[in-house]
Amino acid sequence: MAAPPAESPLILISNDDGIDAPGIRALTAALDGLGELMVVAPAQEQSAVGHAITVRMPVRAHERTMEVPSGTVPAYAVTGTPADCIKLAITQLTPRRPALIVSGINRGPNTAVNVIYSGTVSAATEGAISGIDAMAVSLCKWKAEAAADYEAAGRYARRMAEEILAQGLPPGVLLNVNVPDQPYRDIRGIAITRQARSRWEESFEARTDPLQRPYYWMAGTFVNLDEGDNTDIEAVEGGYVSATPLQLDLTAHDHLQALRKWTW
Ligand code: MN
């Protein structure tokens, strides 16, 4: 890769599908030339680990490179979670403080309650905790077995990364982006949305292992409980890229006063 000018922003790229996932390769290629890129991502898939961190065993960072159209960018495969990757990257691995963290492109939606379980979002959250602008990008591809097409998501990731670099996000706010699984020409634009209310209706497959011991495998059905407007799910279903600002402050501010009136 040709050396970018010294003032070129450093963009740190991570994910939860693992450093060998097609989505992070597509994202890195899509951001080629936008700044100085560095990839620090889990060595193994870490989907649905949420904001887990590794504190009872060491983590290792294996140096490698990732190919982009203009050449290669430095990359590290980390034996930890997405949150570990960001913490390690910004304290040990990056040459300077990143201007932006982009996590993804996740295979599968991170709309609604999925935000809570998502490792993709957590990498971006960790950036926001450290005061670095951050964005999570997910492709709303429901069927995991089919080959995913990350082209549209990559193009929108680049557009939105440019806009964040230009505008800057408010402190404590990260952007959660969900891209419809459609060709770029069919996507209708970007909608600024709120997180839909939803839950998973859990179901467990109960089976028996070869030693005749029972085991359970979590499955479940996603249930959208939100009929309101401007949700992330509604936007994606309508063919829009959903961009939801998320905040670190989970306090239910509207309920502080009512709770203070209880007889404690
Ligand atoms: Mn994932």
PDB file of C-alpha atoms and ligand atoms in Angstrom:
ATOM      1  CA  MET A   1       0.000   0.000   0.000  1.00  0.00           C
ATOM      2  CA  ALA A   2       1.296   3.445  -0.900  1.00  0.00           C
ATOM      3  CA  ALA A   3       2.151   5.405   2.236  1.00  0.00           C
ATOM      4  CA  PRO A   4      -0.752   7.720   3.025  1.00  0.00           C
ATOM      5  CA  PRO A   5      -0.037  11.331   3.985  1.00  0.00           C
ATOM      6  CA  ALA A   6       0.879  11.861   7.640  1.00  0.00           C
ATOM      7  CA  GLU A   7      -2.471  13.476   8.437  1.00  0.00           C
ATOM      8  CA  SER A   8      -4.332  10.451   7.059  1.00  0.00           C
ATOM      9  CA  PRO A   9      -6.817   9.196   9.668  1.00  0.00           C
ATOM     10  CA  LEU A  10      -6.082   5.834  11.223  1.00  0.00           C
ATOM     11  CA  ILE A  11      -9.062   3.511  10.834  1.00  0.00           C
ATOM     12  CA  LEU A  12      -9.148   0.408  13.035  1.00  0.00           C
ATOM     13  CA  ILE A  13     -11.198  -2.495  11.675  1.00  0.00           C
ATOM     14  CA  SER A  14     -12.552  -5.412  13.706  1.00  0.00           C
ATOM     15  CA  ASN A  15     -15.491  -7.848  13.765  1.00  0.00           C
ATOM     16  CA  ASP A  16     -16.913 -10.842  15.595  1.00  0.00           C
ATOM     17  CA  ASP A  17     -17.073 -13.347  12.734  1.00  0.00           C
ATOM     18  CA  GLY A  18     -13.301 -13.750  12.909  1.00  0.00           C
ATOM     19  CA  ILE A  19     -10.419 -12.353  10.884  1.00  0.00           C
ATOM     20  CA  ASP A  20     -10.890 -14.910   8.099  1.00  0.00           C
ATOM     21  CA  ALA A  21     -14.570 -14.080   7.557  1.00  0.00           C
ATOM     22  CA  PRO A  22     -15.477 -12.722   4.110  1.00  0.00           C
ATOM     23  CA  GLY A  23     -17.279  -9.755   5.709  1.00  0.00           C
ATOM     24  CA  ILE A  24     -14.175  -8.190   7.277  1.00  0.00           C
ATOM     25  CA  ARG A  25     -12.211  -8.670   4.054  1.00  0.00           C
ATOM     26  CA  ALA A  26     -14.977  -6.928   2.123  1.00  0.00           C
ATOM     27  CA  LEU A  27     -15.071  -4.098   4.679  1.00  0.00           C
ATOM     28  CA  THR A  28     -11.307  -3.596   4.629  1.00  0.00           C
ATOM     29  CA  ALA A  29     -11.279  -3.568   0.826  1.00  0.00           C
ATOM     30  CA  ALA A  30     -14.193  -1.107   0.782  1.00  0.00           C
ATOM     31  CA  LEU A  31     -12.327   1.315   3.086  1.00  0.00           C
ATOM     32  CA  ASP A  32      -9.075   1.083   1.070  1.00  0.00           C
ATOM     33  CA  GLY A  33      -7.637   4.557   0.525  1.00  0.00           C
ATOM     34  CA  LEU A  34      -9.933   6.298   3.023  1.00  0.00           C
ATOM     35  CA  GLY A  35      -7.130   6.453   5.574  1.00  0.00           C
ATOM     36  CA  GLU A  36      -4.418   4.326   7.111  1.00  0.00           C
ATOM     37  CA  LEU A  37      -6.063   0.981   7.830  1.00  0.00           C
ATOM     38  CA  MET A  38      -5.261  -1.594  10.500  1.00  0.00           C
ATOM     39  CA  VAL A  39      -7.197  -4.811  11.166  1.00  0.00           C
ATOM     40  CA  VAL A  40      -7.305  -6.281  14.687  1.00  0.00           C
ATOM     41  CA  ALA A  41      -9.895  -9.033  14.830  1.00  0.00           C
ATOM     42  CA  PRO A  42     -10.607 -12.298  16.653  1.00  0.00           C
ATOM     43  CA  ALA A  43      -8.676 -15.331  15.441  1.00  0.00           C
ATOM     44  CA  GLN A  44     -11.845 -17.419  15.818  1.00  0.00           C
ATOM     45  CA  GLU A  45     -15.518 -16.600  15.368  1.00  0.00           C
ATOM     46  CA  GLN A  46     -16.910 -14.757  18.400  1.00  0.00           C
ATOM     47  CA  SER A  47     -20.507 -14.130  17.328  1.00  0.00           C
ATOM     48  CA  ALA A  48     -22.947 -13.530  20.201  1.00  0.00           C
ATOM     49  CA  VAL A  49     -20.258 -13.110  22.863  1.00  0.00           C
ATOM     50  CA  GLY A  50     -21.632  -9.641  23.638  1.00  0.00           C
ATOM     51  CA  HIS A  51     -19.186  -7.451  25.527  1.00  0.00           C
ATOM     52  CA  ALA A  52     -17.202 -10.307  27.061  1.00  0.00           C
ATOM     53  CA  ILE A  53     -13.544  -9.670  27.886  1.00  0.00           C
ATOM     54  CA  THR A  54     -10.759 -12.136  28.611  1.00  0.00           C
ATOM     55  CA  VAL A  55      -9.234 -11.687  32.072  1.00  0.00           C
ATOM     56  CA  ARG A  56      -8.388 -15.220  33.276  1.00  0.00           C
ATOM     57  CA  MET A  57      -6.048 -16.260  30.493  1.00  0.00           C
ATOM     58  CA  PRO A  58      -3.555 -14.497  28.239  1.00  0.00           C
ATOM     59  CA  VAL A  59      -4.457 -13.224  24.799  1.00  0.00           C
ATOM     60  CA  ARG A  60      -2.069 -13.458  21.902  1.00  0.00           C
ATOM     61  CA  ALA A  61      -1.903 -11.302  18.778  1.00  0.00           C
ATOM     62  CA  HIS A  62      -0.604 -13.048  15.653  1.00  0.00           C
ATOM     63  CA  GLU A  63       0.731 -10.593  13.091  1.00  0.00           C
ATOM     64  CA  ARG A  64      -0.276 -10.967   9.461  1.00  0.00           C
ATOM     65  CA  THR A  65      -1.538  -8.842   6.592  1.00  0.00           C
ATOM     66  CA  MET A  66      -4.845  -8.442   4.779  1.00  0.00           C
ATOM     67  CA  GLU A  67      -5.114  -7.858   1.067  1.00  0.00           C
ATOM     68  CA  VAL A  68      -6.896  -4.800  -0.298  1.00  0.00           C
ATOM     69  CA  PRO A  69      -7.084  -3.518  -3.895  1.00  0.00           C
ATOM     70  CA  SER A  70      -4.095  -1.173  -3.403  1.00  0.00           C
ATOM     71  CA  GLY A  71      -1.864  -3.748  -1.648  1.00  0.00           C
ATOM     72  CA  THR A  72      -1.914  -4.999   1.935  1.00  0.00           C
ATOM     73  CA  VAL A  73      -2.740  -3.587   5.348  1.00  0.00           C
ATOM     74  CA  PRO A  74      -1.290  -4.687   8.692  1.00  0.00           C
ATOM     75  CA  ALA A  75      -3.507  -7.107  10.595  1.00  0.00           C
ATOM     76  CA  TYR A  76      -3.514  -9.004  13.873  1.00  0.00           C
ATOM     77  CA  ALA A  77      -5.461 -12.169  14.695  1.00  0.00           C
ATOM     78  CA  VAL A  78      -6.214 -11.988  18.415  1.00  0.00           C
ATOM     79  CA  THR A  79      -7.086 -14.996  20.570  1.00  0.00           C
ATOM     80  CA  GLY A  80      -9.901 -13.153  22.307  1.00  0.00           C
ATOM     81  CA  THR A  81     -13.216 -11.366  21.973  1.00  0.00           C
ATOM     82  CA  PRO A  82     -14.112  -8.299  19.909  1.00  0.00           C
ATOM     83  CA  ALA A  83     -13.888  -6.087  23.017  1.00  0.00           C
ATOM     84  CA  ASP A  84     -10.427  -7.577  23.746  1.00  0.00           C
ATOM     85  CA  CYS A  85      -9.360  -6.733  20.198  1.00  0.00           C
ATOM     86  CA  ILE A  86     -10.210  -3.048  20.545  1.00  0.00           C
ATOM     87  CA  LYS A  87      -8.669  -2.717  24.018  1.00  0.00           C
ATOM     88  CA  LEU A  88      -5.468  -4.451  22.894  1.00  0.00           C
ATOM     89  CA  ALA A  89      -5.322  -2.581  19.600  1.00  0.00           C
ATOM     90  CA  ILE A  90      -5.569   0.927  21.020  1.00  0.00           C
ATOM     91  CA  THR A  91      -3.196   0.290  23.925  1.00  0.00           C
ATOM     92  CA  GLN A  92      -0.587  -1.956  22.252  1.00  0.00           C
ATOM     93  CA  LEU A  93      -0.901  -2.392  18.511  1.00  0.00           C
ATOM     94  CA  THR A  94      -1.915   0.786  16.692  1.00  0.00           C
ATOM     95  CA  PRO A  95       0.825   3.314  15.850  1.00  0.00           C
ATOM     96  CA  ARG A  96      -1.395   6.157  17.136  1.00  0.00           C
ATOM     97  CA  ARG A  97      -4.913   6.763  18.338  1.00  0.00           C
ATOM     98  CA  PRO A  98      -7.464   5.678  15.708  1.00  0.00           C
ATOM     99  CA  ALA A  99      -9.782   8.359  14.324  1.00  0.00           C
ATOM    100  CA  LEU A 100     -12.465   5.742  13.670  1.00  0.00           C
ATOM    101  CA  ILE A 101     -13.291   2.142  14.502  1.00  0.00           C
ATOM    102  CA  VAL A 102     -15.404   0.139  12.054  1.00  0.00           C
ATOM    103  CA  SER A 103     -16.672  -3.304  13.056  1.00  0.00           C
ATOM    104  CA  GLY A 104     -18.078  -5.819  10.569  1.00  0.00           C
ATOM    105  CA  ILE A 105     -19.323  -6.521   8.086  1.00  0.00           C
ATOM    106  CA  ASN A 106     -21.255  -8.972  10.221  1.00  0.00           C
ATOM    107  CA  ARG A 107     -23.035 -11.843   8.534  1.00  0.00           C
ATOM    108  CA  GLY A 108     -26.521 -11.486   9.988  1.00  0.00           C
ATOM    109  CA  PRO A 109     -28.610  -8.593  11.297  1.00  0.00           C
ATOM    110  CA  ASN A 110     -27.802  -6.665  14.452  1.00  0.00           C
ATOM    111  CA  THR A 111     -31.127  -4.904  14.713  1.00  0.00           C
ATOM    112  CA  ALA A 112     -33.354  -4.629  17.797  1.00  0.00           C
ATOM    113  CA  VAL A 113     -32.432  -6.814  20.801  1.00  0.00           C
ATOM    114  CA  ASN A 114     -29.590  -8.448  18.858  1.00  0.00           C
ATOM    115  CA  VAL A 115     -27.534  -5.392  19.817  1.00  0.00           C
ATOM    116  CA  ILE A 116     -27.320  -6.829  23.343  1.00  0.00           C
ATOM    117  CA  TYR A 117     -25.797 -10.137  22.230  1.00  0.00           C
ATOM    118  CA  SER A 118     -23.709  -8.832  19.357  1.00  0.00           C
ATOM    119  CA  GLY A 119     -19.937  -9.004  19.392  1.00  0.00           C
ATOM    120  CA  THR A 120     -19.883  -6.824  16.269  1.00  0.00           C
ATOM    121  CA  VAL A 121     -21.615  -3.995  18.105  1.00  0.00           C
ATOM    122  CA  SER A 122     -19.408  -4.533  21.164  1.00  0.00           C
ATOM    123  CA  ALA A 123     -16.250  -3.793  19.208  1.00  0.00           C
ATOM    124  CA  ALA A 124     -17.786  -0.430  18.292  1.00  0.00           C
ATOM    125  CA  THR A 125     -19.055   0.079  21.848  1.00  0.00           C
ATOM    126  CA  GLU A 126     -15.523  -0.417  23.150  1.00  0.00           C
ATOM    127  CA  GLY A 127     -14.406   2.359  20.814  1.00  0.00           C
ATOM    128  CA  ALA A 128     -17.085   4.695  22.160  1.00  0.00           C
ATOM    129  CA  ILE A 129     -16.022   3.853  25.739  1.00  0.00           C
ATOM    130  CA  SER A 130     -12.506   4.972  24.816  1.00  0.00           C
ATOM    131  CA  GLY A 131     -13.795   8.168  23.206  1.00  0.00           C
ATOM    132  CA  ILE A 132     -13.175   7.030  19.626  1.00  0.00           C
ATOM    133  CA  ASP A 133     -15.865   7.391  16.949  1.00  0.00           C
ATOM    134  CA  ALA A 134     -17.148   3.950  16.032  1.00  0.00           C
ATOM    135  CA  MET A 135     -19.591   2.206  13.735  1.00  0.00           C
ATOM    136  CA  ALA A 136     -20.844  -1.379  13.546  1.00  0.00           C
ATOM    137  CA  VAL A 137     -21.967  -2.663  10.134  1.00  0.00           C
ATOM    138  CA  SER A 138     -24.101  -5.753   9.615  1.00  0.00           C
ATOM    139  CA  LEU A 139     -25.562  -7.398   6.528  1.00  0.00           C
ATOM    140  CA  CYS A 140     -29.139  -8.515   7.131  1.00  0.00           C
ATOM    141  CA  LYS A 141     -28.601 -11.891   5.576  1.00  0.00           C
ATOM    142  CA  TRP A 142     -30.891 -14.304   7.359  1.00  0.00           C
ATOM    143  CA  LYS A 143     -29.884 -17.510   5.618  1.00  0.00           C
ATOM    144  CA  ALA A 144     -26.371 -18.329   6.839  1.00  0.00           C
ATOM    145  CA  GLU A 145     -25.686 -21.154   4.405  1.00  0.00           C
ATOM    146  CA  ALA A 146     -25.902 -19.084   1.212  1.00  0.00           C
ATOM    147  CA  ALA A 147     -22.917 -17.056   0.034  1.00  0.00           C
ATOM    148  CA  ALA A 148     -23.330 -13.476   1.253  1.00  0.00           C
ATOM    149  CA  ASP A 149     -22.806 -10.486  -1.037  1.00  0.00           C
ATOM    150  CA  TYR A 150     -21.085  -7.697   0.904  1.00  0.00           C
ATOM    151  CA  GLU A 151     -20.755  -5.245  -1.975  1.00  0.00           C
ATOM    152  CA  ALA A 152     -23.621  -2.909  -1.056  1.00  0.00           C
ATOM    153  CA  ALA A 153     -22.769  -3.033   2.656  1.00  0.00           C
ATOM    154  CA  GLY A 154     -19.144  -2.207   1.830  1.00  0.00           C
ATOM    155  CA  ARG A 155     -20.127   0.785  -0.297  1.00  0.00           C
ATOM    156  CA  TYR A 156     -22.426   2.147   2.404  1.00  0.00           C
ATOM    157  CA  ALA A 157     -19.801   1.481   5.093  1.00  0.00           C
ATOM    158  CA  ARG A 158     -17.359   3.648   3.179  1.00  0.00           C
ATOM    159  CA  ARG A 159     -19.892   6.458   2.637  1.00  0.00           C
ATOM    160  CA  MET A 160     -20.870   6.455   6.286  1.00  0.00           C
ATOM    161  CA  ALA A 161     -17.274   6.223   7.524  1.00  0.00           C
ATOM    162  CA  GLU A 162     -16.468   9.324   5.450  1.00  0.00           C
ATOM    163  CA  GLU A 163     -19.403  11.188   6.952  1.00  0.00           C
ATOM    164  CA  ILE A 164     -18.449  10.219  10.535  1.00  0.00           C
ATOM    165  CA  LEU A 165     -14.853  11.321   9.889  1.00  0.00           C
ATOM    166  CA  ALA A 166     -16.188  14.649   8.597  1.00  0.00           C
ATOM    167  CA  GLN A 167     -18.835  15.286  11.270  1.00  0.00           C
ATOM    168  CA  GLY A 168     -17.660  13.392  14.372  1.00  0.00           C
ATOM    169  CA  LEU A 169     -20.118  11.523  16.595  1.00  0.00           C
ATOM    170  CA  PRO A 170     -21.276  12.928  19.950  1.00  0.00           C
ATOM    171  CA  PRO A 171     -19.343  11.597  22.976  1.00  0.00           C
ATOM    172  CA  GLY A 172     -20.655   8.242  24.207  1.00  0.00           C
ATOM    173  CA  VAL A 173     -22.555   7.563  20.987  1.00  0.00           C
ATOM    174  CA  LEU A 174     -21.799   4.899  18.387  1.00  0.00           C
ATOM    175  CA  LEU A 175     -23.557   4.143  15.119  1.00  0.00           C
ATOM    176  CA  ASN A 176     -25.189   0.768  14.511  1.00  0.00           C
ATOM    177  CA  VAL A 177     -25.668   0.192  10.778  1.00  0.00           C
ATOM    178  CA  ASN A 178     -27.764  -2.596   9.250  1.00  0.00           C
ATOM    179  CA  VAL A 179     -27.765  -3.068   5.492  1.00  0.00           C
ATOM    180  CA  PRO A 180     -30.554  -4.870   3.597  1.00  0.00           C
ATOM    181  CA  ASP A 181     -29.491  -7.972   1.716  1.00  0.00           C
ATOM    182  CA  GLN A 182     -30.099  -6.389  -1.676  1.00  0.00           C
ATOM    183  CA  PRO A 183     -28.029  -5.203  -4.636  1.00  0.00           C
ATOM    184  CA  TYR A 184     -26.663  -1.667  -4.187  1.00  0.00           C
ATOM    185  CA  ARG A 185     -28.924  -0.239  -6.929  1.00  0.00           C
ATOM    186  CA  ASP A 186     -32.051  -1.517  -5.148  1.00  0.00           C
ATOM    187  CA  ILE A 187     -31.255   0.088  -1.776  1.00  0.00           C
ATOM    188  CA  ARG A 188     -33.335   3.238  -1.280  1.00  0.00           C
ATOM    189  CA  GLY A 189     -30.950   5.221   0.928  1.00  0.00           C
ATOM    190  CA  ILE A 190     -30.071   5.683   4.586  1.00  0.00           C
ATOM    191  CA  ALA A 191     -32.693   5.953   7.341  1.00  0.00           C
ATOM    192  CA  ILE A 192     -31.843   7.203  10.826  1.00  0.00           C
ATOM    193  CA  THR A 193     -33.732   4.823  13.088  1.00  0.00           C
ATOM    194  CA  ARG A 194     -34.362   3.677  16.637  1.00  0.00           C
ATOM    195  CA  GLN A 195     -33.859   0.194  18.011  1.00  0.00           C
ATOM    196  CA  ALA A 196     -37.037  -1.901  17.668  1.00  0.00           C
ATOM    197  CA  ARG A 197     -38.448  -3.599  20.733  1.00  0.00           C
ATOM    198  CA  SER A 198     -38.095  -7.330  20.269  1.00  0.00           C
ATOM    199  CA  ARG A 199     -37.037 -10.562  21.894  1.00  0.00           C
ATOM    200  CA  TRP A 200     -36.047 -14.104  21.089  1.00  0.00           C
ATOM    201  CA  GLU A 201     -38.521 -16.845  21.864  1.00  0.00           C
ATOM    202  CA  GLU A 202     -36.068 -19.400  23.104  1.00  0.00           C
ATOM    203  CA  SER A 203     -36.243 -23.034  22.240  1.00  0.00           C
ATOM    204  CA  PHE A 204     -33.729 -25.700  23.083  1.00  0.00           C
ATOM    205  CA  GLU A 205     -33.135 -28.887  21.182  1.00  0.00           C
ATOM    206  CA  ALA A 206     -32.664 -31.612  23.783  1.00  0.00           C
ATOM    207  CA  ARG A 207     -30.480 -34.465  22.553  1.00  0.00           C
ATOM    208  CA  THR A 208     -28.437 -37.316  23.968  1.00  0.00           C
ATOM    209  CA  ASP A 209     -24.681 -37.617  23.540  1.00  0.00           C
ATOM    210  CA  PRO A 210     -22.859 -40.911  22.793  1.00  0.00           C
ATOM    211  CA  LEU A 211     -22.372 -41.452  26.551  1.00  0.00           C
ATOM    212  CA  GLN A 212     -26.153 -41.207  27.013  1.00  0.00           C
ATOM    213  CA  ARG A 213     -25.947 -37.831  28.776  1.00  0.00           C
ATOM    214  CA  PRO A 214     -28.465 -35.138  27.808  1.00  0.00           C
ATOM    215  CA  TYR A 215     -27.306 -31.943  26.164  1.00  0.00           C
ATOM    216  CA  TYR A 216     -29.107 -28.858  24.906  1.00  0.00           C
ATOM    217  CA  TRP A 217     -28.626 -26.723  21.834  1.00  0.00           C
ATOM    218  CA  MET A 218     -30.079 -23.230  21.852  1.00  0.00           C
ATOM    219  CA  ALA A 219     -32.218 -22.217  18.937  1.00  0.00           C
ATOM    220  CA  GLY A 220     -35.044 -19.682  18.960  1.00  0.00           C
ATOM    221  CA  THR A 221     -37.354 -17.522  16.945  1.00  0.00           C
ATOM    222  CA  PHE A 222     -36.976 -13.767  16.625  1.00  0.00           C
ATOM    223  CA  VAL A 223     -40.106 -11.839  17.624  1.00  0.00           C
ATOM    224  CA  ASN A 224     -40.589  -8.179  16.687  1.00  0.00           C
ATOM    225  CA  LEU A 225     -42.755  -6.584  19.392  1.00  0.00           C
ATOM    226  CA  ASP A 226     -42.623  -3.096  17.887  1.00  0.00           C
ATOM    227  CA  GLU A 227     -45.393  -1.770  15.635  1.00  0.00           C
ATOM    228  CA  GLY A 228     -44.107   1.811  15.894  1.00  0.00           C
ATOM    229  CA  ASP A 229     -42.408   3.890  13.232  1.00  0.00           C
ATOM    230  CA  ASN A 230     -38.753   4.551  12.472  1.00  0.00           C
ATOM    231  CA  THR A 231     -37.403   1.267  13.781  1.00  0.00           C
ATOM    232  CA  ASP A 232     -34.267  -0.393  12.491  1.00  0.00           C
ATOM    233  CA  ILE A 233     -36.265  -3.444  11.407  1.00  0.00           C
ATOM    234  CA  GLU A 234     -38.844  -1.375   9.519  1.00  0.00           C
ATOM    235  CA  ALA A 235     -36.096   0.480   7.646  1.00  0.00           C
ATOM    236  CA  VAL A 236     -34.291  -2.674   6.545  1.00  0.00           C
ATOM    237  CA  GLU A 237     -37.540  -4.343   5.506  1.00  0.00           C
ATOM    238  CA  GLY A 238     -38.357  -1.229   3.480  1.00  0.00           C
ATOM    239  CA  GLY A 239     -35.060  -1.433   1.612  1.00  0.00           C
ATOM    240  CA  TYR A 240     -33.178   1.259   3.548  1.00  0.00           C
ATOM    241  CA  VAL A 241     -29.831   1.101   5.277  1.00  0.00           C
ATOM    242  CA  SER A 242     -30.662   1.541   8.961  1.00  0.00           C
ATOM    243  CA  ALA A 243     -28.377   3.766  11.049  1.00  0.00           C
ATOM    244  CA  THR A 244     -29.195   3.767  14.763  1.00  0.00           C
ATOM    245  CA  PRO A 245     -27.251   5.954  17.190  1.00  0.00           C
ATOM    246  CA  LEU A 246     -26.622   3.879  20.332  1.00  0.00           C
ATOM    247  CA  GLN A 247     -25.466   5.318  23.640  1.00  0.00           C
ATOM    248  CA  LEU A 248     -23.270   3.947  26.384  1.00  0.00           C
ATOM    249  CA  ASP A 249     -25.532   5.348  29.085  1.00  0.00           C
ATOM    250  CA  LEU A 250     -28.121   2.608  29.709  1.00  0.00           C
ATOM    251  CA  THR A 251     -29.821   4.575  32.488  1.00  0.00           C
ATOM    252  CA  ALA A 252     -33.607   4.748  32.099  1.00  0.00           C
ATOM    253  CA  HIS A 253     -33.638   8.497  32.703  1.00  0.00           C
ATOM    254  CA  ASP A 254     -37.439   8.726  32.287  1.00  0.00           C
ATOM    255  CA  HIS A 255     -37.927   6.519  35.329  1.00  0.00           C
ATOM    256  CA  LEU A 256     -35.559   8.118  37.829  1.00  0.00           C
ATOM    257  CA  GLN A 257     -38.197  10.367  39.366  1.00  0.00           C
ATOM    258  CA  ALA A 258     -40.851   7.655  39.716  1.00  0.00           C
ATOM    259  CA  LEU A 259     -38.411   5.272  41.426  1.00  0.00           C
ATOM    260  CA  ARG A 260     -37.277   7.975  43.843  1.00  0.00           C
ATOM    261  CA  LYS A 261     -40.892   8.220  45.043  1.00  0.00           C
ATOM    262  CA  TRP A 262     -41.024   4.548  46.074  1.00  0.00           C
ATOM    263  CA  THR A 263     -40.777   3.809  49.777  1.00  0.00           C
ATOM    264  CA  TRP A 264     -37.273   2.455  49.972  1.00  0.00           C
TER     265      TRP A 264
HETATM  266 MN    MN B   1     -21.156 -12.365  13.847  1.00  0.00          MN
END
